[in-house]
């Protein structure tokens, strides 16, 4: 929940796609729908609000477009109402959409908003392939009770950071950064200082 909805889903490491194994799919979606229904969208000055507005109207338009695209491809809205024009042009209620097909925009682009899109998978190989099918790779999260699987999948995921049974990975002690089009280099940890260093090669003949 924190990884998806903190800052209204507008952090660079917010969960964008959710892949859930078929054996727990229905139970997971039901419990997630209950949690999302408890969130209240509203203004920041309202102490009862848990989710605020998006940064601008264009961002809200994109999230709504991703929602409508998923539904047009056969997905179902399980919780939430989408755009909240009654509150303002930038408000979007936390929304859960399930049975999202692989080719939906939300599974191919970054949504950057409070839209939780869930796609069912069967095998480990299938979900790794879906996860690695995009051109970005900042962070990924996986949940498992199998230690060997945790390490195997974490190795196979084409991202710079992996949270295993944890939805918040940022720390000043850890190297923060991604692969593919998510950038080059790292900040934080001992590796972050490398961006401020220069390598000098000296060939000394005696």
CSV table of C-alpha atoms in Angstrom, one decimal:
chain,number,residue,atom,x,y,z
A,1,UNK,CA,0.0,0.0,0.0
A,2,UNK,CA,2.8,2.4,0.9
A,3,UNK,CA,4.7,1.6,-2.3
A,4,UNK,CA,1.7,2.2,-4.5
A,5,UNK,CA,-0.1,5.1,-2.8
A,6,UNK,CA,2.4,7.2,-0.9
A,7,UNK,CA,2.6,10.7,-2.4
A,8,UNK,CA,-0.5,9.7,-4.5
A,9,UNK,CA,1.6,7.2,-6.4
A,10,UNK,CA,4.0,9.9,-7.6
A,11,UNK,CA,7.4,8.6,-6.4
A,12,UNK,CA,10.0,7.2,-8.8
A,13,UNK,CA,9.9,3.9,-7.0
A,14,UNK,CA,6.1,3.6,-6.7
A,15,UNK,CA,4.7,0.2,-7.8
A,16,UNK,CA,3.4,0.6,-11.3
A,17,UNK,CA,2.4,-3.0,-12.3
A,18,UNK,CA,1.2,-5.7,-10.0
A,19,UNK,CA,1.6,-9.3,-11.1
A,20,UNK,CA,-0.2,-11.8,-8.8
A,21,UNK,CA,0.0,-15.6,-9.1
A,22,UNK,CA,-3.3,-17.3,-10.0
A,23,UNK,CA,-3.4,-19.4,-6.8
A,24,UNK,CA,-3.8,-16.3,-4.6
A,25,UNK,CA,-5.2,-13.9,-7.2
A,26,UNK,CA,-8.8,-13.7,-6.1
A,27,UNK,CA,-8.0,-13.5,-2.4
A,28,UNK,CA,-5.3,-10.8,-3.0
A,29,UNK,CA,-7.6,-8.7,-5.2
A,30,UNK,CA,-10.4,-8.9,-2.6
A,31,UNK,CA,-8.1,-7.8,0.3
A,32,UNK,CA,-6.6,-5.1,-1.8
A,33,UNK,CA,-10.0,-3.7,-2.8
A,34,UNK,CA,-10.9,-3.5,0.9
A,35,UNK,CA,-7.7,-1.6,1.8
A,36,UNK,CA,-8.1,0.8,-1.1
A,37,UNK,CA,-11.8,1.5,-0.2
A,38,UNK,CA,-10.6,2.7,3.2
A,39,UNK,CA,-8.4,5.5,1.6
A,40,UNK,CA,-9.9,8.9,1.5
A,41,UNK,CA,-8.9,11.3,-1.3
A,42,UNK,CA,-9.0,15.0,-0.4
A,43,UNK,CA,-7.1,18.3,0.2
A,44,UNK,CA,-4.0,18.3,2.3
A,45,UNK,CA,-5.5,20.7,4.8
A,46,UNK,CA,-8.1,18.0,5.6
A,47,UNK,CA,-6.7,15.9,8.5
A,48,UNK,CA,-8.9,13.0,7.4
A,49,UNK,CA,-7.4,12.8,3.9
A,50,UNK,CA,-5.0,10.0,3.1
A,51,UNK,CA,-4.4,10.7,-0.6
A,52,UNK,CA,-4.0,14.2,-2.1
A,53,UNK,CA,-4.0,15.6,-5.6
A,54,UNK,CA,-1.7,14.8,-8.5
A,55,UNK,CA,0.9,17.4,-9.4
A,56,UNK,CA,-1.1,18.9,-12.4
A,57,UNK,CA,-4.1,18.3,-14.6
A,58,UNK,CA,-2.0,16.6,-17.3
A,59,UNK,CA,-0.9,14.0,-14.8
A,60,UNK,CA,-4.5,13.3,-13.8
A,61,UNK,CA,-5.4,13.0,-17.5
A,62,UNK,CA,-2.8,10.4,-18.0
A,63,UNK,CA,-3.9,8.2,-15.1
A,64,UNK,CA,-7.5,8.4,-16.3
A,65,UNK,CA,-6.4,7.5,-19.8
A,66,UNK,CA,-4.6,4.4,-18.4
A,67,UNK,CA,-7.7,3.4,-16.5
A,68,UNK,CA,-10.0,3.8,-19.5
A,69,UNK,CA,-7.5,1.9,-21.8
A,70,UNK,CA,-7.3,-1.0,-19.3
A,71,UNK,CA,-11.1,-1.2,-19.1
A,72,UNK,CA,-11.5,-1.0,-22.9
A,73,UNK,CA,-9.2,-4.1,-23.1
A,74,UNK,CA,-11.3,-6.1,-20.7
A,75,UNK,CA,-10.1,-5.1,-17.2
A,76,UNK,CA,-12.6,-4.6,-14.4
A,77,UNK,CA,-12.7,-1.8,-11.8
A,78,UNK,CA,-12.9,-3.4,-8.4
A,79,UNK,CA,-12.5,-0.3,-6.1
A,80,UNK,CA,-12.3,3.4,-6.5
A,81,UNK,CA,-14.0,5.9,-8.8
A,82,UNK,CA,-11.1,7.2,-10.9
A,83,UNK,CA,-11.2,11.0,-11.6
A,84,UNK,CA,-12.7,13.2,-8.8
A,85,UNK,CA,-13.6,16.4,-10.7
A,86,UNK,CA,-15.8,17.4,-7.8
A,87,UNK,CA,-12.7,18.0,-5.7
A,88,UNK,CA,-10.7,19.6,-8.5
A,89,UNK,CA,-9.0,18.8,-11.8
A,90,UNK,CA,-6.0,17.2,-10.3
A,91,UNK,CA,-7.7,14.8,-7.9
A,92,UNK,CA,-7.9,11.0,-8.7
A,93,UNK,CA,-9.3,8.5,-6.2
A,94,UNK,CA,-7.2,5.4,-5.4
A,95,UNK,CA,-8.6,2.9,-7.9
A,96,UNK,CA,-8.1,-0.9,-8.3
A,97,UNK,CA,-8.4,-2.4,-11.8
A,98,UNK,CA,-8.1,-6.2,-12.1
A,99,UNK,CA,-7.6,-8.7,-15.0
A,100,UNK,CA,-5.5,-6.2,-16.8
A,101,UNK,CA,-4.1,-7.6,-20.0
A,102,UNK,CA,-0.4,-7.6,-20.7
A,103,UNK,CA,-0.7,-5.1,-23.6
A,104,UNK,CA,-2.6,-2.5,-21.6
A,105,UNK,CA,-0.9,0.9,-21.4
A,106,UNK,CA,-0.5,0.7,-17.6
A,107,UNK,CA,1.6,-2.4,-18.2
A,108,UNK,CA,3.8,-0.7,-20.8
A,109,UNK,CA,4.1,2.9,-19.5
A,110,UNK,CA,4.7,4.6,-16.1
A,111,UNK,CA,1.3,5.7,-14.7
A,112,UNK,CA,2.7,7.9,-11.8
A,113,UNK,CA,-0.6,8.0,-10.0
A,114,UNK,CA,-2.9,6.1,-7.6
A,115,UNK,CA,-4.1,3.4,-10.1
A,116,UNK,CA,-3.4,-0.1,-8.9
A,117,UNK,CA,-3.4,-2.4,-11.9
A,118,UNK,CA,-3.3,-6.2,-11.3
A,119,UNK,CA,-2.4,-8.9,-13.8
A,120,UNK,CA,-2.6,-12.6,-13.2
A,121,UNK,CA,0.3,-14.9,-13.9
A,122,UNK,CA,0.9,-18.7,-13.7
A,123,UNK,CA,4.7,-19.4,-13.6
A,124,UNK,CA,7.8,-17.8,-12.4
A,125,UNK,CA,9.2,-17.6,-15.9
A,126,UNK,CA,6.1,-15.9,-17.1
A,127,UNK,CA,6.2,-13.1,-14.5
A,128,UNK,CA,9.9,-12.5,-14.9
A,129,UNK,CA,9.4,-12.1,-18.7
A,130,UNK,CA,6.5,-9.7,-18.1
A,131,UNK,CA,8.5,-7.7,-15.6
A,132,UNK,CA,11.5,-7.4,-17.9
A,133,UNK,CA,9.4,-6.5,-21.0
A,134,UNK,CA,9.7,-2.7,-20.6
A,135,UNK,CA,12.5,-0.3,-21.3
A,136,UNK,CA,12.8,1.0,-17.8
A,137,UNK,CA,14.3,-0.7,-14.7
A,138,UNK,CA,14.5,1.3,-11.5
A,139,UNK,CA,12.9,-0.8,-8.8
A,140,UNK,CA,10.9,-4.0,-8.4
A,141,UNK,CA,9.3,-5.8,-5.4
A,142,UNK,CA,8.6,-9.5,-4.9
A,143,UNK,CA,7.0,-11.5,-2.2
A,144,UNK,CA,7.7,-15.1,-1.6
A,145,UNK,CA,8.3,-17.6,1.2
A,146,UNK,CA,10.8,-19.6,-0.8
A,147,UNK,CA,14.4,-18.4,-0.1
A,148,UNK,CA,15.8,-19.9,-3.3
A,149,UNK,CA,13.1,-18.3,-5.3
A,150,UNK,CA,13.7,-14.9,-3.7
A,151,UNK,CA,17.3,-14.9,-4.7
A,152,UNK,CA,16.7,-16.4,-8.2
A,153,UNK,CA,14.0,-13.9,-9.2
A,154,UNK,CA,15.8,-11.0,-7.7
A,155,UNK,CA,18.8,-11.9,-9.8
A,156,UNK,CA,16.6,-12.3,-13.0
A,157,UNK,CA,14.8,-9.0,-12.6
A,158,UNK,CA,16.3,-6.3,-14.9
A,159,UNK,CA,16.2,-3.4,-12.3
A,160,UNK,CA,18.7,-1.6,-10.2
A,161,UNK,CA,16.9,-2.2,-6.9
A,162,UNK,CA,14.8,-5.1,-5.6
A,163,UNK,CA,12.7,-5.2,-2.4
A,164,UNK,CA,12.1,-8.8,-1.2
A,165,UNK,CA,9.1,-9.0,1.0
A,166,UNK,CA,9.4,-5.2,1.5
A,167,UNK,CA,7.7,-2.4,-0.3
A,168,UNK,CA,10.1,0.5,0.6
A,169,UNK,CA,13.7,0.1,-0.4
A,170,UNK,CA,15.2,3.6,-0.3
A,171,UNK,CA,18.0,4.2,2.2
A,172,UNK,CA,21.0,6.5,2.3
A,173,UNK,CA,23.1,3.4,3.0
A,174,UNK,CA,22.1,1.7,-0.2
A,175,UNK,CA,23.0,2.4,-3.8
A,176,UNK,CA,20.0,4.1,-5.4
A,177,UNK,CA,19.7,3.8,-9.2
A,178,UNK,CA,18.3,1.9,-12.1
A,179,UNK,CA,19.2,0.2,-15.4
A,180,UNK,CA,18.0,0.5,-19.0
A,181,UNK,CA,16.3,3.9,-19.5
A,182,UNK,CA,16.0,4.5,-15.7
A,183,UNK,CA,19.5,6.1,-15.7
A,184,UNK,CA,23.1,5.5,-15.2
A,185,UNK,CA,25.1,5.6,-12.0
A,186,UNK,CA,24.2,5.4,-8.3
A,187,UNK,CA,23.6,7.8,-5.5
A,188,UNK,CA,24.0,6.9,-1.8
A,189,UNK,CA,26.2,4.3,-0.2
A,190,UNK,CA,29.9,4.1,-0.9
A,191,UNK,CA,29.1,3.9,-4.7
A,192,UNK,CA,27.5,7.3,-4.8
A,193,UNK,CA,30.9,9.0,-4.3
A,194,UNK,CA,32.2,7.5,-7.5
A,195,UNK,CA,30.1,10.1,-9.5
A,196,UNK,CA,32.3,12.8,-8.0
A,197,UNK,CA,35.7,11.1,-8.6
A,198,UNK,CA,37.9,10.9,-11.6
A,199,UNK,CA,40.0,7.9,-12.6
A,200,UNK,CA,43.6,8.7,-13.5
A,201,UNK,CA,45.8,6.1,-15.3
A,202,UNK,CA,49.6,6.4,-14.8
A,203,UNK,CA,52.0,4.4,-16.8
A,204,UNK,CA,55.4,4.4,-15.1
A,205,UNK,CA,58.4,3.0,-16.7
A,206,UNK,CA,61.5,2.5,-14.5
